[in-house]
Amino acid sequence: MRRSLTRREILRLGGGALAGAYTFALAGCGAHGGGGSQSASAENYPQQTLNWTIAFGPGGGNDIMSRQLIEILQKNDLYTENIVATNLEGGDGARGWGFLYDQKGNSYHISSTSGSFMTTPLAADTPWGPTSFTPIGMLAIDDTLFIVKEDSPYDSLEEFVAAAKEEPLPIGGIATINIDFIMAELLSQQAGFELKYVAFNDEGEMISALVSEALDMIASNPAEVLGLVESGDAKALAFSGKERMRSLPDVPTLDELGYNIDVNTPRGVVLAPGVNKGVQQWWIDTMKKAIKTPAWRQYLKENDLIEKVLWGAEFEDYLTNTQAKLKRTLKEAGAL
Amino acid sequence: MDVFADLIYGFSVALSPVNLLYLAIGVLVGMVVGVMPGLGASAGIAILLPLTFSMDPTSAIVMLAAIYYGAMFGGTITSVLINTPGESSTIASTFDGYPLAQQGRAGPALVLCAVGSFVAGTIGLILLTVLAPAFARLAQSFGPSETFLVVMIGLLTLVVIAGGKWRYGVISALFGFTLATVGVDLGSGDQRYTFGSPELITGINFIPVAIGLFGIGELLYTLHQGEHTEERGFFRVSGRGPELWPKREDWSESGGPMARGSLLGFVVGVIPGAGATVASLMSYSLEKTVSQTPERFGKGALPGLVGPESSNNAASTGSMVPLLTLGIPGSASTAVLLGAFLLWGLQPGPLLMTQNPEFAWGLIGSMYLGNVMLVVLNVFAIPLFANIARIPARIMVPIVIVLCVVGTFSVNGSIIETWIMLGCGVIGFFMKLYGYSPAATVIALVLGPLAEETLRQSLIISGGLSIFYTRSMSLLLLIIIGLLIAAPLALSIYRRRSTRDDR
């Protein structure tokens, strides 16, 4: 390198390298959302990057399921273009689904549902409701597990309830007006203790709070906390499913303990509002293939999800009915 | 040795061909970004972040972290050769680096800096390897109240460092918090300050703000200073020959500063809020204090160059500790990295290292390799990178502005965010001009929602403020906050007294 470089060479080496990197970036990222007509017809679908909005933080049940589906869609070449997942957590899903609602008619925006997909519109004045979107289908239902820290003085739900009657104990859950809250609220009503509910935006922060003993118990979908229970860092006290969990056969169900709480989280997928029928059908057909893959069967089994499949309009009906039921429960609980 | 096994695993991740490629790209880009005056590591990372969305998170962090510590190496070159720091963390390197270049010793100076950076980076990494798991365990006793207090410590540190301009630091941080309130309320789901605009429902994204404040703002400031019109004095370094290599006495003179700089830098880096810039300035004054010939400082003393250089590299490594174990960024660059974690779907916090070992240990492993790449690059390609600094501003500035606009737009394809970025560029210029802290704004913007959420949770759990003093870890953090507030007060009283004594 004895001679000094000419200006042209310098440009190529310096700015040129960056500019080159950017042309590449545009080729990869320019697809998301930026203008143009996205209401593609079904024949040539898909042609662009798919934007998967996850309305909750990383590590939660919704996040785990979304990323599992994305992996299945890509590994099996069911979706041949790129898929970009973005966590838009905040406001019990209002942020993420509000974003999806704004992508009207864009067939390259998709999201996965949770309990708050029905409850958040009840609690806040959102412009959208669960039926505002283009439904693809419901894939499974997810139940709730109540866990305490491994060295907690409470070895059973009865012991916890007895202590909570003396002095309110903080119970953590994801979001405010949501399935976790309804669970804890119904439990406190039926057991007769005062509820101190602490809302979290994501599972990681909530688990840190439990491990650091800031919380006494958390209500969570099994997927997020099974690892903690299996590693011995936490004890499971009760499960909300109809039957005991395959992976934790010693944990009693709420029914067995004498409670009657019939609430669960619907795991499904929806497209942005007003996507054309052809693309909707393309997604229903694709998801039918996705749920047959060994990876999805494995996911259901590992996370103790109960398979419940409803497509298109049937899924929409389910959402309407369940929302009405949750609204009644919340009204009775005085939360609305 | 658990840590040892984890580290070997980290190397196996980092050594995959894809990760090696991204590491090499990151290291090169870091050098280029470091060399370009007016473009710092945080801007470089923010501008290149959109590129990583479709990448595997491990490859992405390997690349972005390499930009961060690569820039620490690159910034030195311009500090020494043209008396213009390429990075704020290499300001201290101009004090003695440029005089050395004037004496025709640029070659040995740069080689010693590269070696010092390498040594410091490696010492920092060994400390990171050993301490990170211990920190992660400690962090398990962190609940909402502790998280809130650590965020406060980070912001307070930033403000305290600002010294006499602490009021400006507070205003800058509050500005960031204000921007962070836009969007959906975390608790109730209600909209705040969105004015019915669908674009604002998701809040103000930190990427356009960071790119604007750091990228455009810095460039405008550089132009305002008239640096584009100045003929820069430039010292050519030869890539070969005896004049490149340091003499034996240079080596022995540099050993102490390297060791002190490494340790000091690492400790400063670990503290949330203090980053590489602070570390390098502290190291400079430390070297001057311990030196037997302090009068040589500012006239080309090698320890005054090698100490800060080692220190800024160790600090960039140290700042990975709170980032990986607590999910709390210590500096503007790590704040951008934290935002990136969320985009990649990773949960920062105490569980990151156990739940995503390939990510955390892959990153640590890659940093060892990146440091080796950088020392080789720096010793053999210094003349090449030095030339980048000579690209005329009339060519460089437009290129960087185009990159900022394209980079912002490609994140969400949003024209509103592009305007926010340009607006922040103008704000960033005035902040810089009047001594406000853009870094405090960005850190507050990134941490605002976390601070708000954890404060609310703490208050609900304890039904009042008692949680902050009944939990032992919270109490400890509260005491640290007390010291942070008391220290500058005590220092200013002491200074006033000593100036009186001087009279």
Coordinates of C-alpha atoms in Angstrom, one line a residue, chain A residues 21-307:
Chain A
A21 CA -24.7 -2.6 1.5
Y22 CA -27.8 -0.5 1.3
T23 CA -28.8 -1.5 -2.2
F24 CA -28.8 -5.0 -0.7
A25 CA -30.8 -3.8 2.3
L26 CA -33.4 -2.3 0.0
A27 CA -33.8 -5.4 -1.9
G28 CA -34.4 -7.3 1.3
C29 CA -36.5 -4.8 3.3
G30 CA -38.0 -2.6 0.7
A31 CA -40.8 -5.1 0.4
H32 CA -42.3 -4.3 3.7
G33 CA -45.4 -2.3 3.4
G34 CA -43.9 0.6 1.5
G35 CA -46.5 1.8 -0.9
G36 CA -47.7 0.1 -4.1
S37 CA -50.6 -2.3 -4.5
Q38 CA -50.6 -5.1 -2.0
S39 CA -54.1 -6.4 -2.5
A40 CA -52.7 -9.2 -4.7
S41 CA -54.9 -11.8 -6.2
A42 CA -54.5 -15.3 -5.1
E43 CA -52.9 -16.8 -8.2
N44 CA -49.6 -15.0 -7.8
Y45 CA -49.6 -15.0 -4.0
P46 CA -47.2 -14.6 -2.3
Q47 CA -44.8 -12.2 -3.9
Q48 CA -43.6 -10.1 -1.0
T49 CA -42.2 -10.3 2.5
L50 CA -44.8 -11.2 5.0
N51 CA -45.0 -9.0 8.1
W52 CA -46.0 -10.9 11.1
T53 CA -47.1 -8.6 14.0
I54 CA -46.8 -10.2 17.4
A55 CA -48.9 -8.1 19.8
F56 CA -46.9 -9.2 22.8
G57 CA -43.3 -9.2 24.0
P58 CA -40.8 -11.9 23.3
G59 CA -41.1 -15.1 25.3
G60 CA -44.9 -15.1 25.8
G61 CA -47.3 -17.7 24.6
N62 CA -48.4 -15.7 21.6
D63 CA -44.7 -15.0 20.7
I64 CA -43.8 -18.7 21.0
M65 CA -46.7 -19.8 18.8
S66 CA -46.1 -17.2 16.2
R67 CA -42.4 -18.0 15.9
Q68 CA -43.2 -21.7 15.8
L69 CA -45.6 -21.1 12.9
I70 CA -43.2 -18.9 11.0
E71 CA -40.5 -21.6 11.3
I72 CA -43.0 -24.2 10.0
L73 CA -44.1 -22.0 7.1
Q74 CA -40.5 -21.3 6.1
K75 CA -38.9 -24.8 6.6
N76 CA -41.7 -26.5 4.7
D77 CA -41.7 -23.9 1.9
L78 CA -45.4 -23.2 2.6
Y79 CA -44.6 -19.4 2.4
T80 CA -41.9 -19.0 -0.2
E81 CA -41.1 -15.3 0.4
N82 CA -39.4 -13.9 3.5
I83 CA -41.3 -13.5 6.8
V84 CA -40.4 -10.7 9.2
A85 CA -41.7 -11.0 12.8
T86 CA -42.1 -7.8 14.9
N87 CA -43.0 -7.7 18.5
L88 CA -45.3 -4.7 19.0
E89 CA -46.2 -5.1 22.6
G90 CA -48.1 -2.6 24.7
G91 CA -51.7 -1.8 25.8
D92 CA -52.8 -5.5 26.1
G93 CA -52.3 -6.0 22.4
A94 CA -53.9 -2.7 21.4
R95 CA -50.6 -1.5 19.9
G96 CA -50.0 -4.6 17.7
W97 CA -53.5 -5.2 16.6
G98 CA -54.1 -1.5 16.1
F99 CA -51.1 -1.6 13.7
L100 CA -52.6 -4.5 11.9
Y101 CA -56.0 -2.8 11.7
D102 CA -54.3 0.1 9.9
Q103 CA -53.0 -2.2 7.2
K104 CA -56.5 -2.5 5.6
G105 CA -56.5 -4.6 2.4
N106 CA -52.8 -5.4 2.6
S107 CA -52.5 -9.2 2.2
Y108 CA -48.9 -9.2 3.5
H109 CA -49.8 -8.4 7.1
I110 CA -50.8 -11.1 9.6
S111 CA -51.0 -11.6 13.3
S112 CA -51.8 -14.3 15.9
T113 CA -54.7 -14.0 18.4
S114 CA -54.8 -14.3 22.2
G115 CA -57.3 -13.7 24.9
S116 CA -56.9 -10.0 24.8
F117 CA -57.8 -10.1 21.1
M118 CA -61.4 -10.2 22.6
T119 CA -60.9 -8.5 25.9
T120 CA -58.9 -5.4 25.0
P121 CA -61.7 -3.9 22.8
L122 CA -64.0 -4.3 25.8
A123 CA -61.7 -2.4 28.1
A124 CA -60.4 0.3 25.8
D125 CA -62.0 2.4 23.1
T126 CA -60.2 0.6 20.2
P127 CA -61.3 1.3 16.7
W128 CA -61.2 -2.4 16.0
G129 CA -62.9 -5.5 17.4
P130 CA -62.1 -9.2 17.1
T131 CA -64.2 -9.5 13.9
S132 CA -62.7 -6.4 12.2
F133 CA -60.0 -8.6 10.7
T134 CA -59.9 -11.2 7.9
P135 CA -60.1 -14.5 9.9
I136 CA -57.9 -17.4 8.8
G137 CA -58.5 -19.9 11.6
M138 CA -58.3 -21.0 15.2
L139 CA -55.7 -23.7 15.8
A140 CA -55.7 -24.5 19.5
I141 CA -56.8 -23.5 22.9
D142 CA -54.4 -22.7 25.7
D143 CA -55.0 -23.1 29.4
T144 CA -53.5 -21.5 32.5
L145 CA -51.1 -22.8 35.1
F146 CA -50.7 -21.2 38.5
I147 CA -47.1 -21.3 39.7
V148 CA -45.1 -20.1 42.8
K149 CA -41.4 -20.0 43.4
E150 CA -39.6 -23.2 44.4
D151 CA -39.0 -22.1 48.0
S152 CA -42.4 -20.6 48.4
P153 CA -44.2 -21.5 51.7
Y154 CA -47.3 -22.5 49.7
D155 CA -47.3 -26.1 48.6
S156 CA -50.9 -26.2 47.4
L157 CA -53.5 -23.8 46.1
E158 CA -55.4 -24.2 49.4
E159 CA -52.4 -23.0 51.4
F160 CA -52.0 -20.0 49.1
V161 CA -55.7 -19.1 49.4
A162 CA -55.6 -19.4 53.2
A163 CA -52.6 -17.0 53.3
A164 CA -54.2 -14.6 50.8
K165 CA -57.3 -14.3 53.0
E166 CA -55.0 -13.0 55.8
E167 CA -53.2 -10.5 53.7
P168 CA -53.6 -9.8 49.9
L169 CA -50.7 -11.4 48.0
P170 CA -49.5 -10.0 44.6
I171 CA -50.4 -12.3 41.7
G172 CA -48.8 -11.5 38.3
G173 CA -50.3 -12.0 34.9
I174 CA -49.9 -10.7 31.4
A175 CA -52.0 -7.5 30.7
T176 CA -54.8 -6.0 32.6
I177 CA -58.2 -7.0 31.2
N178 CA -57.1 -10.3 29.9
I179 CA -57.6 -14.1 30.4
D180 CA -54.9 -14.1 33.1
F181 CA -56.7 -11.4 35.0
I182 CA -60.1 -13.1 34.6
M183 CA -58.6 -16.3 35.9
A184 CA -57.2 -14.6 39.0
E185 CA -60.3 -12.6 39.5
L186 CA -62.7 -15.6 39.3
L187 CA -60.3 -17.6 41.6
S188 CA -60.3 -14.8 44.2
Q189 CA -64.1 -14.5 44.0
Q190 CA -64.8 -18.2 44.4
A191 CA -62.1 -18.7 47.0
G192 CA -63.0 -15.5 48.9
F193 CA -59.8 -13.5 49.0
E194 CA -59.0 -10.0 48.0
L195 CA -57.1 -9.9 44.6
K196 CA -53.9 -7.9 44.2
Y197 CA -53.2 -8.3 40.5
V198 CA -50.0 -6.9 38.9
A199 CA -50.1 -6.6 35.1
F200 CA -46.9 -7.2 33.0
N201 CA -46.2 -6.7 29.4
D202 CA -44.0 -9.7 28.9
E203 CA -43.3 -13.0 30.4
G204 CA -39.6 -12.5 31.0
E205 CA -40.2 -9.5 33.3
M206 CA -43.0 -11.3 35.1
I207 CA -40.8 -14.4 35.7
S208 CA -38.0 -12.2 37.0
A209 CA -40.5 -10.6 39.4
L210 CA -41.5 -14.1 40.7
V211 CA -38.0 -15.3 41.0
S212 CA -37.0 -12.1 42.9
E213 CA -39.9 -12.7 45.3
A214 CA -41.7 -9.5 44.3
L215 CA -44.7 -11.6 43.3
D216 CA -46.1 -14.5 45.2
M217 CA -47.8 -16.3 42.4
I218 CA -48.2 -16.0 38.6
A219 CA -50.9 -17.1 36.2
S220 CA -49.5 -18.1 32.9
N221 CA -49.9 -20.3 29.9
P222 CA -48.0 -23.5 30.5
A223 CA -45.6 -23.0 27.5
E224 CA -43.8 -20.1 29.1
V225 CA -43.3 -21.5 32.6
L226 CA -43.0 -25.3 32.1
G227 CA -39.3 -24.9 31.8
L228 CA -39.2 -23.3 35.2
V229 CA -41.3 -26.0 36.8
E230 CA -39.3 -28.8 35.2
S231 CA -35.9 -27.2 36.3
G232 CA -37.2 -27.0 39.8
D233 CA -37.2 -23.2 40.0
A234 CA -41.0 -23.1 40.4
K235 CA -43.8 -25.2 41.8
A236 CA -47.1 -25.6 39.9
L237 CA -50.2 -25.4 42.2
A238 CA -53.1 -25.8 39.8
F239 CA -54.0 -26.1 36.1
S240 CA -57.1 -24.6 34.5
G241 CA -57.6 -27.3 31.8
K242 CA -60.4 -29.9 31.9
E243 CA -57.9 -32.6 32.3
R244 CA -54.5 -32.8 34.1
M245 CA -51.4 -31.9 32.0
R246 CA -49.6 -34.7 30.3
S247 CA -46.3 -33.3 31.4
L248 CA -47.3 -32.5 35.0
P249 CA -49.7 -35.3 36.0
D250 CA -49.4 -34.5 39.7
V251 CA -50.8 -31.0 39.4
P252 CA -54.5 -30.9 40.2
T253 CA -57.0 -29.1 37.9
L254 CA -59.2 -26.2 39.2
D255 CA -62.2 -28.4 38.7
E256 CA -60.8 -31.0 41.1
L257 CA -60.1 -28.4 43.6
G258 CA -63.8 -27.3 43.5
Y259 CA -63.6 -24.2 41.4
N260 CA -65.6 -23.6 38.3
I261 CA -63.6 -21.4 35.9
D262 CA -64.2 -22.0 32.2
V263 CA -62.0 -19.6 30.4
N264 CA -59.1 -20.2 28.0
T265 CA -56.9 -18.5 25.4
P266 CA -57.8 -19.0 21.7
R267 CA -54.7 -19.5 19.6
G268 CA -55.4 -18.5 16.0
V269 CA -54.3 -16.3 13.1
V270 CA -55.9 -13.4 11.3
L271 CA -55.0 -11.2 8.3
A272 CA -55.3 -7.4 8.1
P273 CA -58.9 -6.2 7.5
G274 CA -60.5 -6.4 4.1
V275 CA -58.1 -8.9 2.5
N276 CA -59.6 -10.5 -0.6
K277 CA -61.3 -13.9 -0.4
G278 CA -58.7 -15.6 -2.7
V279 CA -55.8 -14.8 -0.3
Q280 CA -57.9 -15.7 2.7
Q281 CA -58.6 -19.1 1.2
W282 CA -54.9 -19.4 0.3
W283 CA -54.0 -19.0 3.9
I284 CA -56.7 -21.4 5.2
D285 CA -55.4 -24.1 2.8
T286 CA -51.8 -23.3 3.9
M287 CA -52.6 -23.4 7.6
K288 CA -54.3 -26.7 7.1
K289 CA -51.0 -28.1 5.8
A290 CA -49.0 -26.4 8.5
I291 CA -51.0 -28.0 11.4
K292 CA -50.3 -31.4 9.9
T293 CA -46.6 -31.1 10.1
P294 CA -44.7 -33.1 12.8
A295 CA -43.2 -29.8 14.1
W296 CA -46.7 -28.4 14.9
R297 CA -47.9 -31.7 16.5
Q298 CA -44.7 -31.6 18.6
Y299 CA -45.4 -28.0 19.6
L300 CA -49.0 -28.8 20.7
K301 CA -47.7 -31.8 22.7
E302 CA -44.8 -30.0 24.4
N303 CA -46.9 -27.0 25.4
D304 CA -50.0 -29.0 26.5
L305 CA -52.2 -27.2 24.1
I306 CA -55.6 -28.7 23.2
E307 CA -56.2 -28.8 19.4

